[in-house]
XYZ file of C-alpha atoms in Angstrom:
744
model
C 42.244 -18.437 -65.778
C 45.040 -19.638 -63.519
C 46.351 -17.223 -60.889
C 48.906 -17.540 -58.142
C 47.578 -17.153 -54.624
C 48.153 -13.540 -53.632
C 49.083 -12.924 -49.997
C 49.087 -9.533 -48.250
C 50.958 -9.277 -44.967
C 50.126 -6.146 -42.961
C 52.275 -5.475 -39.879
C 50.764 -3.007 -37.406
C 53.299 -0.960 -35.417
C 51.748 1.019 -32.559
C 52.477 2.534 -29.161
C 50.150 4.801 -27.140
C 51.287 8.227 -25.993
C 53.491 7.591 -22.968
C 54.517 11.240 -22.812
C 53.261 13.113 -19.779
C 51.197 16.121 -20.968
C 52.886 18.257 -18.307
C 56.277 17.920 -20.009
C 55.529 20.380 -22.781
C 55.273 20.036 -26.559
C 58.454 21.710 -27.816
C 61.239 19.531 -29.164
C 63.728 21.876 -27.531
C 62.541 20.876 -24.072
C 62.860 17.580 -22.239
C 59.921 15.245 -22.739
C 59.054 13.078 -19.748
C 57.783 9.640 -20.672
C 56.157 7.246 -18.196
C 57.198 4.011 -19.927
C 60.091 2.956 -22.200
C 58.322 0.837 -24.788
C 58.747 3.162 -27.780
C 62.510 3.200 -27.223
C 62.869 -0.517 -26.488
C 60.540 -1.814 -29.197
C 62.169 0.707 -31.517
C 65.542 -0.992 -31.084
C 64.076 -4.494 -31.291
C 61.119 -4.646 -33.663
C 60.530 -1.959 -36.271
C 63.733 -1.771 -38.297
C 64.800 -5.425 -38.349
C 61.401 -6.560 -39.684
C 61.833 -4.685 -42.949
C 65.620 -5.181 -43.169
C 65.012 -8.946 -43.226
C 62.302 -8.455 -45.854
C 64.684 -6.380 -47.987
C 66.836 -9.493 -48.483
C 63.919 -11.087 -50.386
C 63.086 -8.489 -53.074
C 60.347 -10.592 -54.716
C 58.266 -10.353 -51.547
C 56.129 -7.224 -51.080
C 54.431 -6.312 -47.798
C 52.537 -3.554 -45.993
C 53.575 -1.914 -42.720
C 51.294 0.359 -40.713
C 53.001 3.084 -38.657
C 50.723 4.798 -36.151
C 51.304 8.580 -35.894
C 51.576 8.488 -32.084
C 54.460 6.030 -32.491
C 56.262 8.202 -35.041
C 55.988 11.296 -32.838
C 57.555 9.513 -29.898
C 60.321 7.958 -31.983
C 61.248 11.462 -33.098
C 61.474 12.636 -29.475
C 63.910 9.832 -28.634
C 65.941 10.406 -31.813
C 66.225 14.098 -30.880
C 67.521 13.082 -27.455
C 64.748 14.998 -25.657
C 62.702 12.029 -24.441
C 63.470 10.552 -21.036
C 61.616 7.777 -19.217
C 62.311 6.502 -15.686
C 64.080 3.441 -17.094
C 66.383 5.577 -19.226
C 67.038 8.050 -16.412
C 68.113 5.212 -14.138
C 70.218 3.671 -16.924
C 72.183 6.918 -17.338
C 72.663 7.554 -13.598
C 76.033 6.621 -12.023
C 75.292 3.383 -10.170
C 76.760 4.698 -6.916
C 74.352 7.665 -7.034
C 71.141 5.637 -7.432
C 68.592 6.367 -4.713
C 66.805 3.780 -2.595
C 63.638 4.403 -4.623
C 65.538 3.806 -7.859
C 67.008 0.578 -6.461
C 63.498 -0.662 -5.728
C 62.269 0.424 -9.146
C 65.175 -1.320 -10.915
C 64.768 -4.595 -9.024
C 61.035 -4.599 -9.724
C 60.959 -3.485 -13.367
C 64.272 -4.130 -15.126
C 63.275 -7.734 -15.815
C 60.065 -6.685 -17.633
C 60.683 -9.006 -20.579
C 60.036 -12.564 -21.653
C 62.814 -14.266 -19.744
C 62.961 -17.332 -22.037
C 64.047 -15.261 -25.045
C 65.416 -11.947 -23.749
C 66.996 -12.812 -20.386
C 67.959 -16.503 -20.252
C 70.254 -16.379 -23.348
C 72.513 -13.852 -21.554
C 74.303 -15.480 -18.561
C 74.836 -12.352 -16.456
C 71.278 -11.089 -17.004
C 69.936 -14.583 -16.248
C 72.057 -14.753 -13.077
C 70.544 -11.536 -11.731
C 67.039 -12.638 -12.751
C 67.369 -15.954 -10.954
C 68.589 -14.203 -7.816
C 65.476 -12.059 -7.801
C 63.216 -15.039 -8.523
C 64.798 -17.441 -6.032
C 65.796 -15.092 -3.215
C 63.287 -12.281 -3.642
C 63.419 -8.519 -4.077
C 64.219 -7.853 -0.427
C 67.343 -10.024 -0.631
C 68.486 -8.219 -3.802
C 68.059 -4.806 -2.186
C 70.093 -5.951 0.819
C 72.867 -7.761 -1.046
C 73.385 -6.299 -4.507
C 76.350 -3.998 -4.929
C 77.078 -1.120 -7.280
C 78.318 -3.432 -10.045
C 75.218 -5.630 -9.884
C 73.026 -2.605 -10.526
C 75.310 -1.282 -13.240
C 75.250 -4.637 -15.041
C 71.466 -4.905 -14.742
C 71.014 -1.394 -16.144
C 73.217 -2.306 -19.103
C 71.578 -5.651 -19.809
C 68.039 -4.258 -19.619
C 68.950 -2.081 -22.594
C 71.257 -4.500 -24.412
C 68.780 -7.400 -24.410
C 66.238 -5.312 -26.320
C 68.633 -4.648 -29.209
C 67.578 -6.942 -32.028
C 69.865 -9.910 -32.851
C 70.046 -8.632 -36.439
C 72.367 -5.910 -35.145
C 74.595 -8.143 -33.025
C 77.288 -8.140 -35.705
C 77.783 -4.410 -35.096
C 81.339 -4.240 -33.614
C 80.287 -2.212 -30.568
C 77.270 -4.390 -29.796
C 79.300 -7.559 -30.339
C 81.909 -6.266 -27.879
C 79.272 -5.551 -25.208
C 77.721 -8.985 -25.633
C 81.150 -10.596 -25.301
C 82.011 -8.429 -22.279
C 78.945 -9.726 -20.437
C 79.572 -8.019 -17.082
C 81.422 -5.184 -15.313
C 79.655 -2.503 -17.339
C 80.471 1.117 -16.599
C 78.436 4.306 -16.907
C 80.348 5.015 -20.118
C 79.225 1.650 -21.514
C 75.618 2.443 -20.680
C 75.859 5.874 -22.279
C 77.217 4.291 -25.458
C 74.436 1.685 -25.458
C 71.913 4.539 -25.297
C 73.682 6.261 -28.211
C 73.416 3.012 -30.175
C 69.679 2.849 -29.413
C 69.173 6.334 -30.838
C 71.223 5.391 -33.891
C 68.942 2.406 -34.590
C 65.802 4.502 -34.007
C 67.002 7.132 -36.473
C 67.043 4.551 -39.299
C 63.416 3.413 -38.940
C 61.482 6.041 -40.925
C 64.140 6.519 -43.653
C 64.258 2.746 -44.255
C 60.467 2.534 -44.568
C 60.476 5.521 -46.924
C 63.263 3.988 -49.049
C 61.532 0.601 -49.384
C 58.227 2.255 -50.256
C 59.975 4.176 -53.012
C 61.439 0.946 -54.436
C 57.964 -0.634 -54.414
C 58.695 -3.484 -51.999
C 56.796 -1.870 -49.155
C 53.536 -0.003 -48.719
C 53.363 2.159 -45.596
C 49.913 2.934 -44.207
C 48.671 5.000 -41.307
C 46.055 5.071 -38.527
C 43.918 7.853 -37.005
C 46.281 10.152 -35.096
C 46.307 8.680 -31.571
C 44.667 5.339 -32.380
C 41.065 6.093 -31.298
C 38.132 3.712 -31.844
C 36.393 5.814 -34.497
C 32.930 4.181 -34.225
C 32.873 4.946 -30.485
C 33.925 8.560 -31.099
C 30.964 8.822 -33.456
C 28.592 7.304 -30.910
C 29.252 5.113 -27.879
C 25.815 3.546 -28.506
C 27.426 1.680 -31.415
C 28.608 -0.772 -28.764
C 25.085 -2.191 -28.785
C 25.179 -3.233 -32.447
C 27.037 -6.442 -31.576
C 25.920 -6.614 -27.935
C 22.318 -5.330 -27.729
C 22.158 -5.600 -23.924
C 25.489 -3.858 -23.322
C 25.585 -1.579 -20.265
C 26.617 1.783 -21.672
C 28.305 4.745 -19.951
C 26.073 7.194 -18.105
C 26.863 9.909 -20.648
C 26.646 9.290 -24.388
C 29.805 10.268 -26.282
C 28.889 11.649 -29.723
C 31.722 13.662 -31.222
C 31.949 12.429 -34.806
C 33.570 15.769 -35.670
C 36.741 14.514 -33.951
C 37.115 11.721 -36.531
C 38.162 13.970 -39.465
C 40.552 15.767 -37.107
C 42.362 12.505 -36.304
C 42.361 11.491 -39.971
C 43.640 14.860 -41.183
C 46.461 14.958 -38.645
C 47.500 11.423 -39.614
C 47.344 12.322 -43.323
C 49.391 15.500 -42.946
C 51.991 13.823 -40.769
C 52.344 10.952 -43.236
C 52.781 13.154 -46.303
C 55.420 15.200 -44.490
C 57.464 12.111 -43.491
C 57.033 10.014 -46.634
C 56.755 12.577 -49.416
C 53.530 11.125 -50.803
C 49.915 10.618 -49.810
C 48.887 7.424 -47.995
C 46.552 5.028 -49.756
C 45.672 2.623 -46.958
C 44.258 3.182 -43.486
C 44.422 0.690 -40.627
C 41.372 1.686 -38.553
C 42.381 1.490 -34.897
C 41.741 -2.051 -33.612
C 40.309 -2.770 -37.095
C 37.158 -1.050 -35.826
C 34.646 0.022 -38.453
C 31.037 1.159 -38.697
C 28.840 2.673 -41.411
C 29.102 6.114 -39.768
C 32.890 6.444 -40.105
C 33.165 5.535 -43.802
C 32.388 9.000 -45.298
C 35.120 10.617 -43.184
C 37.691 8.082 -44.407
C 36.624 8.539 -48.033
C 36.595 12.346 -47.873
C 40.105 12.401 -46.428
C 41.292 10.530 -49.522
C 42.050 6.997 -48.344
C 41.573 4.243 -50.927
C 41.350 1.126 -48.767
C 40.974 -0.055 -45.176
C 41.333 -3.412 -43.438
C 39.296 -5.211 -40.825
C 38.778 -8.702 -39.417
C 36.948 -11.779 -40.689
C 34.555 -11.507 -37.699
C 33.366 -8.127 -39.015
C 32.865 -9.628 -42.474
C 31.016 -12.564 -40.934
C 28.613 -10.279 -39.079
C 28.197 -8.153 -42.220
C 27.328 -11.112 -44.441
C 25.509 -13.014 -41.667
C 27.947 -15.864 -42.266
C 30.094 -17.708 -39.736
C 33.476 -18.777 -41.137
C 33.843 -22.424 -40.210
C 37.174 -24.229 -40.527
C 38.029 -27.805 -41.369
C 40.073 -30.110 -39.165
C 43.311 -28.660 -40.591
C 42.208 -25.155 -39.608
C 41.527 -23.910 -43.143
C 38.496 -21.755 -43.955
C 35.500 -23.357 -45.591
C 33.986 -21.213 -48.376
C 37.306 -19.345 -48.711
C 36.106 -17.371 -51.742
C 34.023 -15.227 -49.361
C 36.972 -14.211 -47.168
C 39.850 -14.092 -49.624
C 38.724 -11.159 -51.739
C 38.544 -7.387 -51.384
C 35.108 -5.783 -51.175
C 33.901 -2.391 -52.362
C 32.085 -0.359 -49.721
C 29.537 1.840 -51.481
C 28.436 5.129 -49.887
C 26.920 8.423 -51.119
C 30.327 9.995 -50.375
C 32.062 7.593 -52.746
C 33.490 4.091 -52.633
C 36.206 2.507 -50.512
C 37.935 -0.871 -50.815
C 38.178 -3.100 -47.747
C 40.100 -6.314 -47.082
C 39.405 -8.678 -44.209
C 42.190 -10.588 -42.541
C 42.267 -14.329 -41.915
C 41.969 -14.207 -38.132
C 43.411 -17.660 -37.465
C 46.484 -17.374 -39.715
C 47.200 -13.963 -38.182
C 46.862 -15.377 -34.671
C 49.156 -18.307 -35.451
C 51.981 -15.838 -36.088
C 50.955 -13.570 -33.228
C 50.438 -16.164 -30.524
C 51.548 -19.708 -31.373
C 54.435 -20.047 -33.825
C 56.834 -18.549 -31.276
C 56.540 -21.750 -29.228
C 57.454 -23.962 -32.227
C 60.768 -24.593 -33.944
C 61.224 -21.706 -36.440
C 61.522 -23.884 -39.568
C 58.580 -26.031 -38.477
C 56.456 -22.933 -37.831
C 57.361 -21.382 -41.187
C 56.546 -24.633 -42.987
C 53.210 -24.824 -41.172
C 52.179 -21.349 -42.354
C 53.305 -21.978 -45.918
C 51.437 -25.302 -45.801
C 48.225 -23.463 -44.938
C 48.787 -21.063 -47.842
C 49.519 -23.924 -50.235
C 46.287 -25.644 -49.167
C 44.395 -22.417 -49.925
C 46.190 -22.129 -53.293
C 45.095 -25.683 -54.129
C 41.464 -24.802 -53.350
C 41.767 -21.749 -55.606
C 43.017 -23.958 -58.454
C 40.046 -26.264 -57.907
C 37.684 -23.254 -58.146
C 39.163 -21.123 -60.963
C 37.719 -17.674 -61.652
C 38.673 -14.407 -63.291
C 39.124 -12.787 -59.885
C 42.096 -14.236 -57.965
C 42.072 -14.698 -54.211
C 43.877 -12.431 -51.742
C 44.755 -13.871 -48.331
C 45.246 -11.021 -45.858
C 47.393 -11.733 -42.803
C 47.347 -8.686 -40.534
C 48.625 -8.447 -36.982
C 50.625 -6.602 -34.351
C 54.138 -6.340 -35.773
C 56.049 -5.890 -32.532
C 54.814 -7.714 -29.421
C 54.783 -11.259 -30.782
C 58.533 -11.388 -31.524
C 59.399 -11.285 -27.830
C 58.242 -14.926 -27.687
C 60.269 -16.119 -30.690
C 63.894 -17.332 -30.600
C 66.170 -14.494 -31.739
C 63.211 -12.130 -31.933
C 61.670 -13.942 -34.914
C 64.736 -13.658 -37.155
C 64.998 -17.428 -37.730
C 61.260 -17.775 -38.352
C 61.066 -14.857 -40.796
C 64.137 -15.987 -42.735
C 62.713 -19.509 -43.084
C 59.266 -18.147 -44.005
C 60.560 -15.689 -46.592
C 62.818 -18.300 -48.168
C 59.944 -20.765 -48.458
C 57.665 -18.097 -49.934
C 60.340 -17.054 -52.421
C 60.719 -20.668 -53.554
C 57.009 -21.242 -54.295
C 55.839 -19.784 -57.636
C 52.196 -20.402 -56.662
C 52.402 -17.876 -53.805
C 52.893 -14.175 -54.534
C 53.274 -11.576 -51.784
C 51.818 -8.178 -52.650
C 50.943 -4.901 -51.020
C 47.228 -4.299 -50.692
C 47.334 -1.341 -53.090
C 49.133 -3.431 -55.722
C 46.419 -6.061 -55.652
C 43.489 -3.625 -55.629
C 44.917 -1.636 -58.538
C 45.408 -4.795 -60.589
C 42.195 -6.518 -59.516
C 39.601 -3.934 -58.380
C 37.004 -5.426 -56.052
C 33.903 -6.730 -57.764
C 31.900 -7.717 -54.663
C 30.104 -4.828 -52.957
C 28.885 -4.080 -49.448
C 26.423 -1.175 -49.099
C 27.399 1.303 -46.384
C 24.451 0.524 -44.136
C 25.157 -3.229 -44.293
C 28.674 -2.955 -42.810
C 28.795 -4.298 -39.259
C 29.960 -2.068 -36.396
C 32.742 -3.978 -34.677
C 36.427 -4.700 -34.203
C 38.889 -7.570 -34.537
C 37.905 -8.801 -31.048
C 34.820 -10.983 -31.593
C 33.370 -8.408 -33.962
C 32.373 -6.231 -30.997
C 33.644 -3.282 -28.931
C 33.464 -5.022 -25.518
C 37.231 -4.676 -25.063
C 36.831 -0.885 -24.883
C 33.339 -0.255 -23.484
C 30.620 -1.913 -21.390
C 32.688 -2.800 -18.320
C 32.098 -0.542 -15.254
C 35.678 0.795 -15.251
C 35.711 1.317 -19.031
C 32.359 3.117 -18.818
C 33.610 5.374 -16.035
C 36.571 6.343 -18.222
C 34.202 7.180 -21.096
C 32.149 9.367 -18.749
C 35.288 11.239 -17.697
C 36.209 11.721 -21.360
C 32.691 12.867 -22.292
C 32.669 15.531 -19.590
C 36.119 16.811 -20.562
C 35.089 16.932 -24.223
C 32.015 18.998 -23.314
C 34.184 21.468 -21.422
C 36.424 21.908 -24.466
C 33.339 22.424 -26.631
C 32.209 25.185 -24.280
C 35.348 27.136 -25.274
C 34.812 27.942 -28.972
C 37.753 30.345 -28.784
C 40.078 27.383 -28.073
C 40.902 26.205 -31.571
C 43.749 23.930 -32.598
C 45.652 27.044 -33.640
C 45.007 29.150 -30.531
C 45.144 26.368 -27.927
C 46.968 23.318 -29.333
C 47.696 21.948 -25.843
C 44.003 21.405 -25.111
C 43.427 19.572 -28.378
C 46.561 17.440 -28.122
C 45.460 16.389 -24.620
C 42.019 15.479 -25.994
C 43.457 13.444 -28.867
C 45.706 11.569 -26.437
C 42.789 10.785 -24.098
C 40.688 9.534 -27.033
C 43.270 6.814 -27.784
C 42.049 3.234 -27.499
C 44.790 1.893 -25.232
C 43.517 3.324 -21.958
C 40.155 1.601 -22.384
C 41.888 -1.651 -23.355
C 43.600 -1.873 -19.945
C 40.665 -0.693 -17.811
C 38.375 -3.331 -16.274
C 38.201 -6.998 -17.139
C 39.898 -8.589 -20.105
C 43.485 -7.352 -19.955
C 45.964 -6.492 -17.248
C 49.682 -5.887 -16.815
C 51.937 -4.799 -14.005
C 51.639 -1.286 -15.454
C 47.854 -0.906 -15.291
C 48.152 1.841 -12.689
C 50.499 3.836 -14.951
C 48.050 3.620 -17.869
C 45.303 4.756 -15.523
C 47.438 7.694 -14.381
C 48.380 8.701 -17.934
C 44.752 8.698 -19.063
C 43.769 10.998 -16.211
C 46.781 13.242 -16.828
C 45.729 13.708 -20.455
C 42.189 14.585 -19.331
C 43.538 16.989 -16.719
C 45.635 18.549 -19.477
C 42.433 19.608 -21.251
C 41.169 21.477 -18.195
C 44.546 23.070 -17.457
C 44.972 24.311 -21.030
C 41.525 25.947 -20.769
C 42.222 27.427 -17.317
C 39.328 25.399 -15.958
C 39.399 23.726 -12.524
C 40.491 20.102 -12.760
C 37.726 17.847 -11.350
C 38.707 16.198 -8.079
C 37.862 12.741 -9.407
C 40.788 12.957 -11.841
C 43.147 12.733 -8.870
C 41.719 9.305 -8.025
C 42.376 6.092 -9.953
C 39.605 5.032 -12.328
C 39.761 1.574 -10.732
C 41.589 -0.233 -7.954
C 44.562 -2.048 -9.477
C 45.065 -5.194 -7.489
C 45.764 -8.825 -8.224
C 42.466 -10.429 -9.153
C 41.394 -13.840 -7.948
C 39.235 -15.754 -10.428
C 39.438 -14.556 -14.029
C 39.129 -15.837 -17.577
C 42.127 -16.291 -19.897
C 43.417 -12.990 -21.277
C 45.457 -14.290 -24.202
C 47.130 -17.377 -25.603
C 49.770 -19.027 -23.417
C 52.731 -21.334 -24.201
C 53.996 -22.703 -20.882
C 57.056 -24.931 -20.657
C 55.737 -28.160 -19.097
C 58.312 -28.751 -16.364
C 56.215 -28.651 -13.187
C 57.775 -25.371 -12.077
C 54.868 -23.019 -12.806
C 56.875 -20.192 -14.352
C 54.992 -16.979 -13.509
C 55.489 -15.468 -16.957
C 54.302 -18.619 -18.711
C 50.929 -18.517 -16.913
C 50.562 -14.728 -16.711
C 47.650 -14.567 -19.197
C 45.985 -17.852 -18.211
C 42.541 -18.259 -16.701
C 42.597 -18.727 -12.930
C 40.229 -20.336 -10.446
C 40.899 -20.033 -6.718
C 40.093 -23.358 -5.049
C 41.339 -22.989 -1.471
C 38.663 -21.652 0.866
C 35.707 -22.711 -1.272
C 33.113 -25.239 -0.182
C 33.618 -28.985 -0.395
C 35.838 -31.570 1.257
C 38.949 -31.037 -0.830
C 38.399 -27.303 -0.965
C 38.075 -26.852 2.782
C 41.375 -28.612 3.380
C 42.826 -26.590 0.488
C 45.109 -29.350 -0.800
C 44.740 -27.693 -4.212
C 45.115 -23.931 -3.908
C 44.263 -22.817 -7.439
C 43.688 -24.023 -10.968
C 45.127 -22.302 -14.050
C 44.028 -23.031 -17.623
C 44.664 -21.687 -21.108
C 45.158 -22.522 -24.769
C 47.139 -21.866 -27.893
C 46.555 -23.229 -31.379
C 48.387 -26.465 -30.534
C 47.401 -27.422 -26.991
C 45.129 -27.019 -24.022
C 47.013 -26.347 -20.746
C 46.237 -26.999 -17.086
C 48.209 -26.142 -13.968
C 47.365 -27.080 -10.362
C 49.027 -25.353 -7.414
C 49.112 -27.516 -4.286
C 49.285 -26.608 -0.640
C 52.909 -26.494 0.498
C 54.237 -29.913 1.480
C 51.334 -31.897 0.024
C 52.381 -35.160 -1.663
C 50.318 -37.340 -4.058
C 49.385 -40.672 -2.550
C 49.497 -39.266 0.964
C 47.154 -36.349 1.707
C 46.457 -35.856 -2.007
C 44.648 -38.590 -3.997
C 47.096 -40.092 -6.532
C 44.857 -40.024 -9.616
C 43.730 -36.988 -11.602
C 41.068 -37.429 -14.284
C 40.221 -34.902 -16.992
C 36.851 -35.382 -18.687
C 35.635 -33.444 -21.697
C 31.986 -32.679 -22.369
C 30.831 -31.333 -25.748
C 27.622 -29.287 -25.473
C 25.028 -29.574 -28.235
C 27.051 -32.188 -30.157
C 25.771 -35.614 -31.129
C 28.390 -38.244 -30.279
C 29.012 -41.285 -28.123
C 29.316 -40.363 -24.442
C 29.964 -42.380 -21.283
C 29.774 -41.850 -17.516
C 32.907 -41.179 -15.468
C 34.614 -44.592 -15.079
C 35.082 -44.382 -11.299
C 33.359 -45.939 -8.303
C 31.140 -43.902 -5.976
C 30.586 -40.962 -8.349
C 27.792 -38.890 -6.736
C 24.543 -38.367 -8.635
C 24.951 -34.608 -8.974
C 25.840 -32.214 -11.753
C 28.267 -31.973 -13.389
C 29.956 -35.249 -12.417
C 26.874 -37.284 -13.374
C 27.104 -35.978 -16.972
C 28.192 -38.234 -19.823
C 31.609 -37.377 -21.289
C 33.361 -38.068 -24.587
C 37.095 -37.959 -23.736
C 38.877 -39.083 -20.583
C 42.521 -38.544 -19.637
C 43.688 -40.339 -16.498
C 46.939 -39.142 -14.908
C 48.814 -41.128 -12.277
C 50.443 -38.421 -10.146
C 52.923 -40.899 -8.638
C 54.366 -42.002 -11.980
C 53.258 -39.031 -14.145
C 51.936 -41.516 -16.712
C 48.719 -41.022 -18.693
C 45.950 -43.144 -20.181
C 43.619 -41.622 -22.768
C 40.179 -42.946 -23.701
C 37.295 -42.046 -25.989
C 33.648 -42.905 -25.426
C 32.228 -45.633 -27.646
C 28.902 -47.426 -28.057
C 27.011 -48.815 -25.074
C 28.663 -46.403 -22.604
C 32.072 -48.008 -23.046
C 35.507 -46.365 -23.086
C 38.025 -47.220 -25.836
C 41.766 -46.562 -25.387
C 43.382 -43.955 -27.654
C 46.938 -42.718 -28.148
C 47.803 -39.389 -26.500
C 50.695 -36.955 -26.798
C 49.766 -35.252 -23.532
C 52.709 -34.009 -21.445
C 52.691 -34.074 -17.638
C 55.220 -32.678 -15.159
C 54.994 -32.521 -11.371
C 57.488 -30.585 -9.257
C 56.415 -27.486 -7.339
C 53.064 -27.754 -9.142
C 51.378 -29.954 -11.718
C 51.527 -28.817 -15.354
C 49.798 -30.552 -18.231
C 49.401 -30.005 -21.968
C 46.895 -31.859 -24.135
C 47.202 -31.454 -27.930
C 44.015 -30.543 -29.771
C 44.995 -33.353 -32.143
C 44.259 -35.859 -29.333
C 40.690 -34.596 -29.113
C 40.290 -34.389 -32.916
C 38.076 -31.326 -32.781
C 38.154 -28.517 -35.370
C 38.836 -24.836 -34.646
C 36.034 -22.726 -33.128
C 34.658 -25.813 -31.393
C 33.198 -25.356 -27.879
C 33.974 -27.877 -25.145
C 33.754 -28.140 -21.356
C 36.084 -29.799 -18.875
C 35.924 -31.119 -15.327
C 38.822 -32.388 -13.171
C 38.131 -35.342 -10.877
C 40.449 -36.653 -8.160
C 40.400 -40.384 -7.404
C 42.147 -42.950 -5.204
C 42.516 -46.472 -6.582
C 39.663 -45.916 -9.020
C 37.318 -44.468 -6.408
C 35.879 -40.948 -6.686
C 37.353 -38.468 -4.205
C 36.406 -34.927 -5.288
C 36.240 -32.663 -8.320
C 36.910 -29.103 -9.411
C 35.934 -26.463 -10.255
C 33.038 -26.737 -7.839
C 29.517 -26.982 -9.328
C 30.809 -25.951 -12.736
C 32.690 -26.926 -15.872
C 35.676 -25.066 -17.347
C 34.515 -23.447 -20.627
C 36.986 -23.786 -23.507
C 36.861 -22.965 -27.197
C 39.333 -24.425 -29.673
C 41.086 -21.440 -31.313
């Protein structure tokens, strides 16, 4: 039987609780928020996504709205929520304090400057002054109007381009500068107007059948870790666990019930789908989800892979081999009942989330549709009664900051292409499951305990700082348990503080793996929520809660934190390399390292390229102090292929430079030209064509397409950089090591 290829997009909209627990819980009182992201993402990301979709009625999708996000949107709509950014924005510019000036200069450019700042001349002018002349210069030289304009643009730039045809917004964009307090007040009123449309529009589109709205446990906790922090050892048996074991499975139904009740009140019907926080699942949490009434959940292909003991390999085009295993719903069977589960295609989801923003919108849309058409062709070649369902599930807000016009051009091109192809049919998950109930089963005990990150929980537990935070939470939870009189009805403040502290986001930012310039604020908020438990119970607040969980300082060496998409211009834009891996070279051992001609090495990837950046000592010039030739050599561990020695004179007989390598890229730093070679028989090197880009200005930046290396996704490789002068070995980096890379 011939079926179209069914595709389920699930957009996950989430923000942690930024509200300070000391600001009260009544809507009639002012709510103090630490950060502005609910308000700013609310004007940029939640409404436009579904308004664009509404223009293509044949296309059905799913949107997940986390309860903690909805609560905070309602505070802003009511006009009772104030964050430091908003307070400054509504202050007469001549009355701003010195502390506010410093705060504004430091934080009012917290945005991707390529897409949100550079398109607006006045905003870009102020940004360049801060970048080129520094914060101290701005504080000394900016006048009242400079601050007033910056306050206006910080808010204007986050209003989605879909709304730019609004007469008031269009007038502000045209005005460009000389904004007054009245202008800023009206911009804030416009923000609240946009926010007020978000929930009604979702409700309306769900009622028409084009949209399915799902929910998440109340404050986005990792349910398997609430049940038992020892579940971290399922994927990582040698994980270092917190000192105290957190085992409060009884909190799981509380989070689920609060999410359920909140959803039914806002949407006038019961939810069917649940997005488990961070797509984290385990056998222990399934009965709670089933008993609450949910019909389906979603997780990641890594979790399915661990469950089935199957690794999902991809071909050279990036498409899944054995797709019939991934592109189907499964039925989880438990004594409490059954539950459907879908698993997302991790790579297709990541392409939207991390790579397509750096491509031309029409090219990116065509690439995604091309992947889906290739899957549809495989389905036609393997016909069955049960059609395939490709699930693409990802963060629905943060990625658009890296797209031109906030993703509008990409989404319009994508939706038009999808509408034009009769072989591709977009559905909500519930639509598909009702029409084609899952036939494949997974017994409860077989389900893997893990998340979308590598099928493990290492992002939220196992690191010393993360473990310390769990110990703080465990002790606070025990104190609440010692007060049986403090129920949700008699002491809601204590329970709300607990729910907030159980959210996943605090653990995400603690320790290694992720960082931002607001780590210290997340740390503070976590401890404030914990302190709120003690205060609500009239218990003494432990002294350790007045101290940061960890020291928040700029780290030296670290692994990549996310995908990167740097512009290769030799300028080393700080935002472009913010999430890259970093290796400090200056001060290490070795001839080059002692003289510190190269200060540090940055490296990272996206789905298209591998990236390298070298920062040089000030004043150093290639061909003078610095050797004029840079060689990149790739080593492929555990792979059988032709390999050759480094083609330079005087290479020392020591690891790793005495290894045999498969690919070699030689860069002439004087001319910025490249030569690419591949190892052949008899230890020879054969020339190959390369699309590598090189730029040298204040630093060296380089991109090498994965297509040059002709390696498939999920392929491990290692890299060494070797400096040379006229074909003679000079030095290499990193010292005594290779850079580990994996093709995404």
